[in-house]
CSV table of C-alpha atoms and ligand atoms in Angstrom, one decimal:
chain,number,residue,atom,x,y,z
A,196,MET,CA,-128.2,-22.3,-3.8
A,197,ARG,CA,-126.3,-19.1,-4.3
A,198,ALA,CA,-123.7,-20.0,-6.9
A,199,VAL,CA,-124.6,-19.0,-10.5
A,200,ILE,CA,-123.1,-21.4,-13.0
A,201,GLU,CA,-122.5,-21.2,-16.7
A,202,PRO,CA,-125.6,-22.7,-18.4
A,203,PHE,CA,-123.4,-24.8,-20.8
A,204,ARG,CA,-120.4,-27.1,-20.8
A,205,ILE,CA,-117.3,-26.6,-22.9
A,206,LYS,CA,-116.9,-28.9,-25.9
A,207,VAL,CA,-114.2,-27.2,-27.9
A,208,VAL,CA,-111.2,-25.3,-26.4
A,209,GLU,CA,-108.8,-22.8,-28.0
A,210,PRO,CA,-105.4,-22.4,-26.4
A,211,ILE,CA,-104.3,-18.9,-25.4
A,212,HIS,CA,-100.8,-17.7,-25.8
A,213,ARG,CA,-98.5,-16.4,-23.1
A,214,THR,CA,-95.8,-13.8,-23.8
A,215,THR,CA,-93.1,-12.3,-21.6
A,216,ARG,CA,-93.1,-8.8,-20.3
A,217,PRO,CA,-90.1,-7.7,-22.5
A,218,GLU,CA,-91.9,-9.1,-25.5
A,219,ARG,CA,-95.1,-7.2,-24.7
A,220,GLU,CA,-93.1,-4.0,-24.2
A,221,ARG,CA,-91.7,-4.5,-27.7
A,222,LEU,CA,-95.0,-5.5,-29.3
A,223,LEU,CA,-96.8,-2.5,-27.9
A,224,ARG,CA,-94.1,-0.2,-29.0
A,225,GLN,CA,-94.3,-1.7,-32.5
A,226,ALA,CA,-98.1,-1.3,-32.3
A,227,ARG,CA,-97.6,2.4,-31.6
A,228,TYR,CA,-99.3,2.2,-28.2
A,229,ASN,CA,-102.6,1.3,-29.9
A,230,VAL,CA,-103.8,-2.1,-28.9
A,231,PHE,CA,-106.0,-2.4,-32.0
A,232,ARG,CA,-102.8,-2.8,-33.9
A,233,LEU,CA,-101.6,-5.9,-31.9
A,234,ARG,CA,-102.0,-9.4,-33.2
A,235,SER,CA,-104.5,-11.3,-31.2
A,236,GLU,CA,-102.0,-14.1,-30.7
A,237,ASP,CA,-100.0,-11.8,-28.6
A,238,VAL,CA,-102.9,-11.2,-26.3
A,239,LEU,CA,-103.6,-13.5,-23.3
A,240,ILE,CA,-107.1,-12.4,-22.4
A,241,ASP,CA,-108.9,-10.3,-24.9
A,242,LEU,CA,-111.5,-7.9,-23.5
A,243,LEU,CA,-111.2,-5.5,-26.4
A,244,THR,CA,-114.8,-6.1,-27.3
A,245,ASP,CA,-117.8,-8.3,-26.8
A,246,SER,CA,-118.6,-7.8,-30.5
A,247,GLY,CA,-118.3,-10.9,-32.7
A,248,THR,CA,-116.1,-12.5,-30.2
A,249,GLY,CA,-118.6,-14.9,-28.5
A,250,ALA,CA,-118.6,-18.7,-28.7
A,251,MET,CA,-121.4,-20.2,-30.8
A,252,SER,CA,-123.4,-23.2,-29.5
A,253,ASP,CA,-123.4,-26.7,-31.0
A,254,GLN,CA,-126.9,-25.9,-32.2
A,255,GLN,CA,-125.6,-22.8,-34.1
A,256,TRP,CA,-122.8,-24.8,-35.7
A,257,ALA,CA,-125.3,-27.5,-36.7
A,258,ARG,CA,-127.6,-25.0,-38.3
A,259,MET,CA,-124.6,-23.5,-40.2
A,260,ILE,CA,-124.1,-26.8,-42.0
A,261,GLN,CA,-127.7,-26.4,-43.3
A,262,GLY,CA,-127.0,-23.0,-44.7
A,263,ASP,CA,-128.6,-22.5,-48.1
A,264,GLU,CA,-126.1,-20.4,-50.1
A,265,SER,CA,-128.4,-19.6,-53.0
A,266,TYR,CA,-128.0,-16.0,-54.2
A,267,ALA,CA,-131.8,-15.2,-54.0
A,268,GLY,CA,-134.6,-16.6,-51.9
A,269,ALA,CA,-132.4,-18.9,-49.8
A,270,ARG,CA,-134.1,-21.1,-47.2
A,271,SER,CA,-131.7,-19.7,-44.6
A,272,TYR,CA,-133.1,-16.2,-45.3
A,273,TYR,CA,-136.6,-17.3,-44.5
A,274,ARG,CA,-135.5,-18.9,-41.3
A,275,PHE,CA,-133.7,-15.7,-40.3
A,276,LEU,CA,-136.7,-13.6,-41.4
A,277,GLU,CA,-139.1,-15.7,-39.3
A,278,VAL,CA,-137.1,-15.2,-36.1
A,279,VAL,CA,-136.3,-11.5,-36.6
A,280,ASN,CA,-140.0,-10.8,-37.5
A,281,ALA,CA,-141.2,-12.7,-34.4
A,282,LEU,CA,-138.8,-10.6,-32.3
A,283,THR,CA,-139.2,-7.2,-33.8
A,284,GLY,CA,-142.7,-7.4,-35.4
A,285,MET,CA,-141.3,-5.1,-38.2
A,286,PRO,CA,-142.7,-5.7,-41.6
A,287,HIS,CA,-139.6,-4.8,-43.6
A,288,ILE,CA,-136.4,-6.6,-42.5
A,289,PHE,CA,-133.0,-6.5,-44.2
A,290,PRO,CA,-129.9,-8.5,-43.4
A,291,VAL,CA,-126.7,-6.6,-43.3
A,292,HIS,CA,-123.1,-7.7,-42.7
A,293,GLN,CA,-122.8,-5.8,-39.4
A,294,GLY,CA,-124.3,-2.9,-37.4
A,295,ARG,CA,-122.5,-0.1,-39.1
A,296,ALA,CA,-123.7,-1.2,-42.5
A,297,ALA,CA,-127.2,-0.6,-41.2
A,298,GLU,CA,-126.1,2.8,-39.8
A,299,HIS,CA,-124.5,3.7,-43.2
A,300,ILE,CA,-127.7,3.0,-45.1
A,301,LEU,CA,-130.0,4.6,-42.6
A,302,CYS,CA,-127.8,7.7,-42.1
A,303,THR,CA,-127.3,8.2,-45.8
A,304,ILE,CA,-131.1,8.4,-46.1
A,305,LEU,CA,-131.9,10.4,-43.0
A,306,GLY,CA,-128.7,12.5,-42.6
A,307,GLY,CA,-127.2,15.4,-44.5
A,308,PRO,CA,-126.1,19.0,-43.6
A,309,GLY,CA,-128.3,20.8,-41.2
A,310,LYS,CA,-129.9,17.7,-39.8
A,311,VAL,CA,-129.7,16.7,-36.2
A,312,ILE,CA,-130.1,13.2,-34.9
A,313,PRO,CA,-130.4,12.9,-31.1
A,314,SER,CA,-129.8,9.7,-29.0
A,315,ASN,CA,-129.3,8.7,-25.4
A,316,THR,CA,-125.7,8.3,-26.6
A,317,HIS,CA,-124.6,7.4,-30.1
A,318,PHE,CA,-122.1,4.6,-30.3
A,319,ASP,CA,-118.9,5.8,-32.1
A,320,THR,CA,-119.7,4.2,-35.4
A,321,THR,CA,-123.2,5.6,-35.3
A,322,ARG,CA,-121.9,9.0,-34.6
A,323,ALA,CA,-119.3,8.7,-37.4
A,324,ASN,CA,-121.9,7.6,-39.9
A,325,ILE,CA,-124.1,10.5,-39.0
A,326,GLU,CA,-121.3,13.1,-39.1
A,327,TYR,CA,-120.0,11.7,-42.3
A,328,THR,CA,-123.2,12.9,-44.0
A,329,GLY,CA,-122.7,16.4,-42.6
A,330,ALA,CA,-125.4,16.0,-40.0
A,331,THR,CA,-125.0,16.5,-36.2
A,332,ALA,CA,-125.1,13.6,-33.8
A,333,LEU,CA,-126.3,14.8,-30.4
A,334,ASP,CA,-126.2,12.9,-27.1
A,335,LEU,CA,-128.9,13.5,-24.6
A,336,PRO,CA,-128.3,11.2,-21.7
A,337,ILE,CA,-129.8,11.8,-18.3
A,338,ALA,CA,-127.5,13.7,-15.9
A,339,GLU,CA,-127.0,10.7,-13.6
A,340,ALA,CA,-125.3,8.9,-16.5
A,341,LEU,CA,-122.4,11.3,-16.4
A,342,SER,CA,-121.8,10.8,-12.7
A,343,PRO,CA,-119.7,7.6,-12.4
A,344,GLU,CA,-120.7,6.7,-8.9
A,345,THR,CA,-124.3,7.8,-8.8
A,346,LEU,CA,-126.5,4.7,-8.6
A,347,HIS,CA,-129.5,4.7,-10.9
A,348,PRO,CA,-131.3,1.5,-12.2
A,349,PHE,CA,-131.5,2.9,-15.8
A,350,LYS,CA,-128.5,5.1,-16.4
A,351,GLY,CA,-128.9,4.5,-20.1
A,352,ASN,CA,-132.1,6.6,-20.2
A,353,MET,CA,-132.5,9.6,-22.4
A,354,ASP,CA,-133.2,13.1,-20.9
A,355,VAL,CA,-136.7,13.6,-22.3
A,356,LYS,CA,-136.8,17.2,-21.2
A,357,ARG,CA,-133.7,18.1,-23.2
A,358,LEU,CA,-135.2,16.2,-26.1
A,359,GLU,CA,-138.3,18.3,-26.0
A,360,GLU,CA,-136.2,21.5,-25.8
A,361,LEU,CA,-134.1,20.4,-28.7
A,362,ILE,CA,-137.2,19.9,-30.8
A,363,HIS,CA,-138.5,23.4,-29.9
A,364,ARG,CA,-135.1,25.0,-30.5
A,365,THR,CA,-134.1,23.2,-33.7
A,366,GLY,CA,-137.5,22.5,-35.3
A,367,ALA,CA,-138.9,19.1,-36.0
A,368,GLU,CA,-138.2,19.3,-39.7
A,369,ARG,CA,-134.5,19.2,-39.0
A,370,ILE,CA,-134.7,16.1,-36.9
A,371,PRO,CA,-135.2,13.1,-39.2
A,372,ALA,CA,-135.1,10.5,-36.4
A,373,CYS,CA,-134.3,9.9,-32.8
A,374,PHE,CA,-132.1,6.9,-31.9
A,375,LEU,CA,-132.1,5.0,-28.6
A,376,THR,CA,-129.1,2.8,-27.9
A,377,LEU,CA,-130.0,-0.3,-25.8
A,378,THR,CA,-128.0,-0.8,-23.7
A,379,ASN,CA,-126.1,2.5,-23.8
A,380,ASN,CA,-122.6,1.1,-24.6
A,381,THR,CA,-120.6,4.3,-24.6
A,382,LEU,CA,-121.7,5.4,-21.1
A,383,GLY,CA,-121.2,2.1,-19.4
A,384,GLY,CA,-123.4,-0.5,-21.1
A,385,GLN,CA,-126.3,0.9,-19.0
A,386,PRO,CA,-129.9,-0.1,-19.6
A,387,VAL,CA,-132.8,2.0,-20.8
A,388,SER,CA,-136.1,1.5,-19.0
A,389,MET,CA,-139.4,0.6,-20.7
A,390,SER,CA,-140.9,3.8,-19.3
A,391,ASN,CA,-138.2,5.9,-20.8
A,392,VAL,CA,-138.7,4.3,-24.3
A,393,GLN,CA,-142.4,5.1,-23.9
A,394,GLU,CA,-141.7,8.7,-22.8
A,395,VAL,CA,-139.2,9.3,-25.7
A,396,LYS,CA,-141.8,8.0,-28.1
A,397,ALA,CA,-144.6,10.2,-26.6
A,398,THR,CA,-142.3,13.2,-26.9
A,399,LEU,CA,-141.5,12.5,-30.6
A,400,ASP,CA,-145.0,11.5,-31.7
A,401,PRO,CA,-146.7,14.9,-31.9
A,402,TYR,CA,-143.9,16.0,-34.3
A,403,GLY,CA,-143.9,12.8,-36.3
A,404,ILE,CA,-140.2,12.1,-35.6
A,405,PRO,CA,-139.5,8.4,-35.9
A,406,LEU,CA,-137.9,6.4,-33.1
A,407,ILE,CA,-135.1,4.0,-34.2
A,408,ILE,CA,-133.8,1.5,-31.7
A,409,ASP,CA,-130.1,0.4,-31.8
A,410,ALA,CA,-130.9,-3.1,-30.6
A,411,SER,CA,-127.4,-4.5,-30.5
A,412,ARG,CA,-127.7,-5.5,-26.8
A,413,ILE,CA,-131.5,-5.7,-26.6
A,414,ALA,CA,-131.5,-9.0,-24.7
A,415,GLU,CA,-129.3,-7.7,-21.9
A,416,ASN,CA,-131.4,-4.5,-21.8
A,417,ALA,CA,-134.6,-6.5,-21.6
A,418,TYR,CA,-133.3,-8.6,-18.8
A,419,PHE,CA,-132.4,-5.5,-16.8
A,420,ILE,CA,-136.0,-4.3,-17.3
A,421,LYS,CA,-137.2,-7.6,-15.9
A,422,LEU,CA,-135.0,-7.2,-12.9
A,423,ARG,CA,-135.5,-3.5,-12.2
A,424,GLU,CA,-138.9,-2.4,-13.5
A,425,PRO,CA,-141.4,-4.2,-11.2
A,426,GLU,CA,-144.3,-4.5,-13.6
A,427,TYR,CA,-142.1,-6.6,-15.9
A,428,ALA,CA,-140.9,-9.1,-13.3
A,429,ASP,CA,-143.1,-11.8,-14.6
A,430,ARG,CA,-142.5,-11.2,-18.3
A,431,SER,CA,-139.9,-13.0,-20.4
A,432,PRO,CA,-137.0,-11.0,-21.8
A,433,TRP,CA,-138.3,-11.9,-25.3
A,434,GLU,CA,-141.7,-10.4,-24.5
A,435,ILE,CA,-140.1,-7.3,-23.1
A,436,ALA,CA,-138.0,-6.9,-26.2
A,437,ARG,CA,-141.1,-7.3,-28.4
A,438,GLU,CA,-142.8,-4.6,-26.4
A,439,ILE,CA,-139.9,-2.2,-27.0
A,440,PHE,CA,-139.9,-2.9,-30.7
A,441,ALA,CA,-143.7,-2.4,-30.8
A,442,ILE,CA,-143.1,1.2,-29.6
A,443,ALA,CA,-140.4,1.9,-32.2
A,444,ASP,CA,-140.6,2.9,-35.9
A,445,GLY,CA,-137.5,1.1,-36.9
A,446,CYS,CA,-134.5,-0.7,-35.5
A,447,TYR,CA,-131.1,-2.1,-36.3
A,448,MET,CA,-128.9,-4.6,-34.7
A,449,SER,CA,-125.3,-5.6,-34.7
A,450,ALA,CA,-126.0,-9.3,-34.2
A,451,LYS,CA,-122.3,-9.7,-33.2
A,452,LYS,CA,-123.5,-8.8,-29.7
A,453,ASP,CA,-126.8,-10.2,-28.6
A,454,GLY,CA,-127.2,-12.2,-31.8
A,455,LEU,CA,-124.4,-14.5,-30.4
A,456,VAL,CA,-122.7,-14.6,-33.8
A,457,ASN,CA,-119.3,-13.6,-35.2
A,458,ILE,CA,-120.7,-11.6,-38.0
A,459,GLY,CA,-124.1,-10.2,-39.1
A,460,GLY,CA,-126.9,-7.8,-38.3
A,461,PHE,CA,-130.1,-6.4,-39.6
A,462,LEU,CA,-132.1,-3.3,-40.3
A,463,ALA,CA,-135.9,-3.2,-39.9
A,464,VAL,CA,-138.5,-0.6,-40.4
A,465,ARG,CA,-142.3,-0.1,-40.5
A,466,ASP,CA,-142.6,2.5,-43.2
A,467,ALA,CA,-142.9,1.0,-46.8
A,468,SER,CA,-141.4,4.0,-48.6
A,469,LEU,CA,-138.4,4.1,-46.3
A,470,ALA,CA,-138.0,0.3,-46.8
A,471,ARG,CA,-137.9,0.9,-50.6
A,472,ARG,CA,-135.0,3.4,-50.3
A,473,ILE,CA,-133.2,1.1,-47.9
A,474,GLU,CA,-133.6,-1.8,-50.3
A,475,GLN,CA,-131.9,0.2,-53.1
A,476,LEU,CA,-128.9,1.1,-51.0
A,477,LEU,CA,-128.7,-2.4,-49.6
A,478,ILE,CA,-128.4,-3.8,-53.1
A,479,LEU,CA,-125.8,-1.2,-54.0
A,480,TRP,CA,-123.6,-1.7,-50.9
A,481,GLU,CA,-124.4,-5.0,-49.2
A,482,GLY,CA,-126.1,-7.4,-51.6
A,483,PHE,CA,-129.4,-8.8,-52.7
A,484,PRO,CA,-132.1,-8.3,-50.1
A,485,THR,CA,-132.3,-12.0,-49.1
A,486,TYR,CA,-128.6,-12.1,-48.0
A,487,GLY,CA,-127.5,-8.5,-47.4
A,488,GLY,CA,-123.8,-9.2,-47.3
A,489,LEU,CA,-124.0,-12.4,-45.4
A,490,ALA,CA,-123.6,-16.1,-46.2
A,491,GLY,CA,-126.7,-18.3,-45.8
A,492,ARG,CA,-124.9,-20.0,-42.9
A,493,ASP,CA,-124.5,-16.7,-41.1
A,494,LEU,CA,-128.3,-16.1,-41.4
A,495,GLU,CA,-128.8,-19.5,-39.9
A,496,ALA,CA,-126.5,-18.7,-37.0
A,497,ILE,CA,-128.3,-15.5,-36.3
A,498,ALA,CA,-131.7,-17.1,-36.3
A,499,GLN,CA,-130.5,-19.7,-33.7
A,500,GLY,CA,-128.3,-17.2,-31.8
A,501,LEU,CA,-131.1,-14.7,-31.2
A,502,GLN,CA,-133.3,-17.3,-29.6
A,503,GLU,CA,-130.4,-18.5,-27.3
A,504,ALA,CA,-129.6,-14.9,-26.3
A,505,PHE,CA,-133.0,-14.4,-24.8
A,506,GLN,CA,-133.0,-17.6,-22.7
A,507,GLU,CA,-133.3,-16.5,-19.1
A,508,ASP,CA,-130.8,-19.0,-17.8
A,509,TYR,CA,-128.2,-17.5,-20.1
A,510,LEU,CA,-129.1,-13.9,-19.3
A,511,HIS,CA,-129.0,-14.6,-15.6
A,512,TYR,CA,-125.5,-16.0,-16.0
A,513,ARG,CA,-124.4,-13.2,-18.3
A,514,ILE,CA,-125.5,-10.3,-16.1
A,515,HIS,CA,-124.3,-12.1,-13.0
A,516,THR,CA,-120.8,-12.6,-14.6
A,517,ILE,CA,-120.5,-8.8,-15.2
A,518,ALA,CA,-121.7,-8.0,-11.6
A,519,TRP,CA,-119.3,-10.6,-10.1
A,520,PHE,CA,-116.4,-9.1,-12.2
A,521,ALA,CA,-117.3,-5.6,-11.0
A,522,GLU,CA,-117.4,-6.8,-7.4
A,523,GLN,CA,-113.9,-8.2,-7.8
A,524,LEU,CA,-112.6,-4.8,-9.0
A,525,ARG,CA,-114.5,-2.9,-6.3
A,526,GLN,CA,-113.0,-5.2,-3.6
A,527,ARG,CA,-109.5,-4.4,-4.9
A,528,GLY,CA,-110.2,-0.6,-4.8
A,529,VAL,CA,-110.4,-0.1,-8.6
A,530,PRO,CA,-112.8,2.8,-9.4
A,531,ILE,CA,-115.5,1.7,-11.8
A,532,ILE,CA,-118.7,3.0,-13.3
A,533,GLU,CA,-121.6,2.1,-10.9
A,534,PRO,CA,-123.7,0.2,-11.3
A,535,PRO,CA,-122.0,-2.2,-13.7
A,536,GLY,CA,-123.8,-2.6,-17.1
A,537,GLY,CA,-124.6,-5.6,-19.2
A,538,HIS,CA,-121.6,-6.4,-21.4
A,539,ALA,CA,-118.6,-4.9,-19.7
A,540,VAL,CA,-117.1,-3.3,-16.6
A,541,PHE,CA,-115.9,0.2,-17.2
A,542,VAL,CA,-113.0,1.5,-15.1
A,543,ASN,CA,-113.2,5.2,-14.3
A,544,ALA,CA,-109.8,6.3,-15.7
A,545,ALA,CA,-110.2,9.9,-14.5
A,546,ARG,CA,-110.2,8.7,-10.9
A,547,PHE,CA,-107.6,5.9,-11.6
A,548,ALA,CA,-105.1,8.3,-13.1
A,549,PRO,CA,-106.1,11.8,-12.0
A,550,HIS,CA,-102.6,13.1,-12.6
A,551,ILE,CA,-102.9,12.6,-16.4
A,552,PRO,CA,-104.9,15.3,-18.2
A,553,ALA,CA,-107.6,14.3,-20.6
A,554,GLU,CA,-105.6,15.4,-23.7
A,555,HIS,CA,-102.9,12.9,-22.7
A,556,PHE,CA,-105.3,10.0,-22.6
A,557,PRO,CA,-105.5,8.6,-19.1
A,558,GLY,CA,-107.6,5.7,-20.2
A,559,GLN,CA,-105.1,4.8,-22.9
A,560,ALA,CA,-102.3,4.9,-20.4
A,561,ILE,CA,-104.1,2.3,-18.3
A,562,VAL,CA,-104.9,0.2,-21.4
A,563,CYS,CA,-101.2,0.2,-22.4
A,564,ALA,CA,-100.0,-0.6,-18.9
A,565,LEU,CA,-102.5,-3.4,-18.5
A,566,TYR,CA,-101.3,-5.0,-21.7
A,567,VAL,CA,-97.6,-4.7,-20.7
A,568,HIS,CA,-98.2,-6.0,-17.2
A,569,ALA,CA,-100.6,-8.9,-17.8
A,570,GLY,CA,-101.2,-9.4,-21.6
A,571,VAL,CA,-104.8,-8.3,-21.1
A,572,ARG,CA,-106.3,-6.2,-23.9
A,573,ALA,CA,-109.0,-3.6,-23.0
A,574,VAL,CA,-110.2,-0.6,-24.8
A,575,GLU,CA,-110.2,3.1,-24.1
A,576,VAL,CA,-113.5,4.9,-24.2
A,577,GLY,CA,-112.5,8.5,-23.6
A,578,SER,CA,-110.5,11.2,-25.1
A,579,LEU,CA,-108.9,9.0,-27.7
A,580,MET,CA,-112.1,7.4,-28.9
A,581,LEU,CA,-114.5,10.3,-28.5
A,582,GLY,CA,-112.3,13.5,-28.1
A,583,LYS,CA,-112.5,16.3,-30.6
A,584,ARG,CA,-110.5,19.4,-31.4
A,585,ASP,CA,-112.0,22.9,-31.5
A,586,SER,CA,-111.2,25.4,-34.2
A,587,ASN,CA,-108.1,26.5,-32.3
A,588,GLY,CA,-106.9,22.9,-32.2
A,589,ARG,CA,-107.6,22.6,-28.4
A,590,HIS,CA,-108.7,19.3,-27.1
A,591,ILE,CA,-112.4,18.9,-26.2
A,592,ALA,CA,-112.7,16.0,-23.8
A,593,PRO,CA,-115.8,13.7,-23.7
A,594,PRO,CA,-117.7,13.7,-20.4
A,595,LEU,CA,-116.0,10.5,-19.1
A,596,GLU,CA,-112.6,9.0,-19.4
A,597,LEU,CA,-113.2,5.2,-19.3
A,598,VAL,CA,-111.4,1.9,-19.9
A,599,ARG,CA,-113.9,-0.8,-21.0
A,600,LEU,CA,-113.3,-4.4,-20.1
A,601,ALA,CA,-115.8,-6.0,-22.4
A,602,VAL,CA,-116.6,-9.6,-21.7
A,603,PRO,CA,-117.1,-11.8,-24.8
A,604,ARG,CA,-120.2,-14.1,-24.5
A,605,ARG,CA,-119.6,-17.7,-23.3
A,606,VAL,CA,-115.8,-17.4,-23.8
A,607,TYR,CA,-114.0,-16.7,-20.5
A,608,THR,CA,-114.4,-18.3,-17.1
A,609,GLN,CA,-114.4,-16.8,-13.6
A,610,SER,CA,-110.7,-17.4,-13.2
A,611,HIS,CA,-109.8,-15.5,-16.4
A,612,LEU,CA,-111.7,-12.5,-15.0
A,613,GLU,CA,-110.2,-12.9,-11.5
A,614,TYR,CA,-106.7,-12.7,-13.2
A,615,VAL,CA,-107.8,-9.4,-14.9
A,616,ALA,CA,-109.0,-8.0,-11.6
A,617,ASP,CA,-105.7,-8.9,-10.0
A,618,ALA,CA,-103.8,-7.3,-12.8
A,619,LEU,CA,-105.7,-4.1,-12.5
A,620,ALA,CA,-105.3,-4.1,-8.7
A,621,ASP,CA,-101.5,-4.3,-9.3
A,622,LEU,CA,-101.6,-1.3,-11.6
A,623,PHE,CA,-103.8,0.6,-9.3
A,624,ALA,CA,-101.2,0.2,-6.5
A,625,GLN,CA,-98.6,1.6,-8.9
A,626,ARG,CA,-100.8,4.2,-10.5
A,627,GLN,CA,-98.6,7.2,-9.8
A,628,HIS,CA,-96.1,5.7,-12.4
A,629,LEU,CA,-98.7,5.9,-15.2
A,630,ARG,CA,-97.7,8.4,-17.8
A,631,GLY,CA,-99.8,10.1,-20.5
A,632,LEU,CA,-99.4,9.7,-24.3
A,633,GLN,CA,-99.5,11.9,-27.3
A,634,LEU,CA,-100.9,11.3,-30.8
A,635,LEU,CA,-98.5,10.9,-33.6
A,636,SER,CA,-101.1,10.4,-36.3
A,637,ALA,CA,-104.9,10.1,-36.4
A,638,SER,CA,-107.6,9.9,-39.1
A,639,PRO,CA,-110.5,12.3,-39.0
A,640,PHE,CA,-113.1,9.6,-38.3
A,641,LEU,CA,-113.0,6.8,-35.8
A,642,ARG,CA,-109.4,7.6,-35.1
A,643,HIS,CA,-108.9,5.3,-32.2
A,644,PHE,CA,-108.8,2.2,-34.5
A,645,THR,CA,-105.7,3.3,-36.4
A,646,ALA,CA,-104.1,6.1,-34.3
A,647,GLU,CA,-100.4,6.0,-33.6
A,648,LEU,CA,-99.2,7.2,-30.2
A,649,GLU,CA,-96.1,7.5,-28.1
A,650,PRO,CA,-95.5,8.0,-24.3
A,651,LEU,CA,-94.9,11.6,-23.4
A,652,GLU,CA,-92.0,10.5,-21.1
A,653,PRO,CA,-90.5,7.2,-20.0
A,654,SER,CA,-92.9,5.2,-17.9
A,655,LEU,CA,-92.0,2.5,-15.5
A,656,LEU,CA,-95.2,0.8,-16.3
A,657,LEU,CA,-94.6,0.6,-20.0
A,658,SER,CA,-90.9,-0.2,-20.2
A,659,GLY,CA,-87.6,-0.4,-18.3
A,660,ASP,CA,-87.4,-1.7,-14.8
A,661,THR,CA,-90.2,-3.9,-13.7
A,662,VAL,CA,-91.9,-2.3,-10.8
A,663,LEU,CA,-94.7,-4.9,-10.5
B,179,F0G,N1,-124.2,0.1,-32.0
B,179,F0G,C1,-123.7,-0.3,-30.8
B,179,F0G,C2,-124.4,0.1,-29.6
B,179,F0G,C3,-122.4,-0.9,-30.8
B,179,F0G,O1,-121.9,-1.2,-29.6
B,179,F0G,C4,-121.8,-1.2,-32.0
B,179,F0G,C5,-120.5,-1.9,-32.1
B,179,F0G,C6,-122.4,-0.9,-33.2
B,179,F0G,C7,-123.7,-0.2,-33.2
B,179,F0G,C8,-121.8,-1.1,-34.6
B,179,F0G,O2,-121.9,-2.5,-34.9
B,179,F0G,O3,-119.5,-3.3,-34.9
B,179,F0G,O4,-121.4,-4.6,-35.9
B,179,F0G,O5,-120.6,-2.5,-37.0
B,179,F0G,N2,-119.8,-2.0,-31.1
B,179,F0G,C9,-118.5,-2.7,-31.0
B,179,F0G,C10,-118.0,-2.5,-29.6
B,179,F0G,C11,-117.6,-2.5,-32.1
B,179,F0G,O6,-116.8,-2.9,-29.4
B,179,F0G,O7,-118.7,-2.0,-28.7
B,179,F0G,P1,-120.8,-3.3,-35.7
């Protein structure tokens, strides 16, 4: 049997709202051409993020009713602790309200002016939390990761040679930790191999630099290892993840991804003195260490969700869904990052709209046109999210201009994704009408969330006569 099916049936449904094209033109104009500023009710299919947008299972909802909301020592905390400890093997585990809270605490302790924190690629909130302390966030992906069509089974890998060079050049004392993001979200949701995790650790060990895993999508990454690293073919994704954590000195997770919950996360470390410092900041910013900014019911949902996220049937369906979606786009001629990753399909905006220069945000032009045309919300991962300015105010573009179509977990069906593929194919056929945008206002950190933009010139794909 070739068909891969959803390993669940649907018990509760939520209607989605249709809008007309003139309404969407108006709504996007009001949102200053930034889809983060839209109301979700005005979006038909929302592929903005896979973070916190998944559907919980009946088991998770059942466990939530059992949430113990005691301030200290809640039963729900101990359930959470048991599962996170079984998965990570870390002795010191702290709940946090989401991934960036873990980053905030960790980077406050590790960062500071003069420090350098390398990664395969930092996610934008990680980078911002590092830079906010005055430290430098450095991305060291393998060369293949920057070549959109180059096939490589583990495009999320870190370039170990460059890591070694960095340590020699910078001096280990200025590198308080090395991060590895599994999967590598920013460069396409690409997995990191077990052998790469081992090589990174072997490179760091002689210098005593700790390895911290960003485990937000660890289940998807573990499943790719099972599929693509032959010696792991017979191991379960849970066992593979355990092995990754066993190599690391610490980890954090936004459980809004592979924890299958709408809010939550954790931070975990081996070192007792680091744990004490984390605990102090946790109490200051998040809450008492047995709830860390979460309700007891959220801890219950994470404990259950983590176990469901590692079920092979689920991961098989999850990874297959993304691959199927990618194939739909490929068949329609839409240029994508190859091979597709674990949580999203990434459109190569630089090839889709080569006539728009990076400083006029080709990815954002596609995102805006996709919303106006079809009511679909995607997110730009390119010059708007990751671009910088040099001291002369000139735009420094990131290596890739992408549009991410992130697929929420257990939410949309095949026909929803087929609709999105058709919509992108329509735009691709009209791509010469895409026009760039300019920034009207932007904040110094994480500017894409709140930036205001306007089209540089009238665009048929954003307003006026319907060409599609
Ligand atoms: N690390 C990675 C790899 C992420 O993708 C994210 C969030 C975070 C950390 C921060 O976690 O949102 O819980 O604070 N990624 C979301 C996304 C926002 O859309 O990819 P958070």
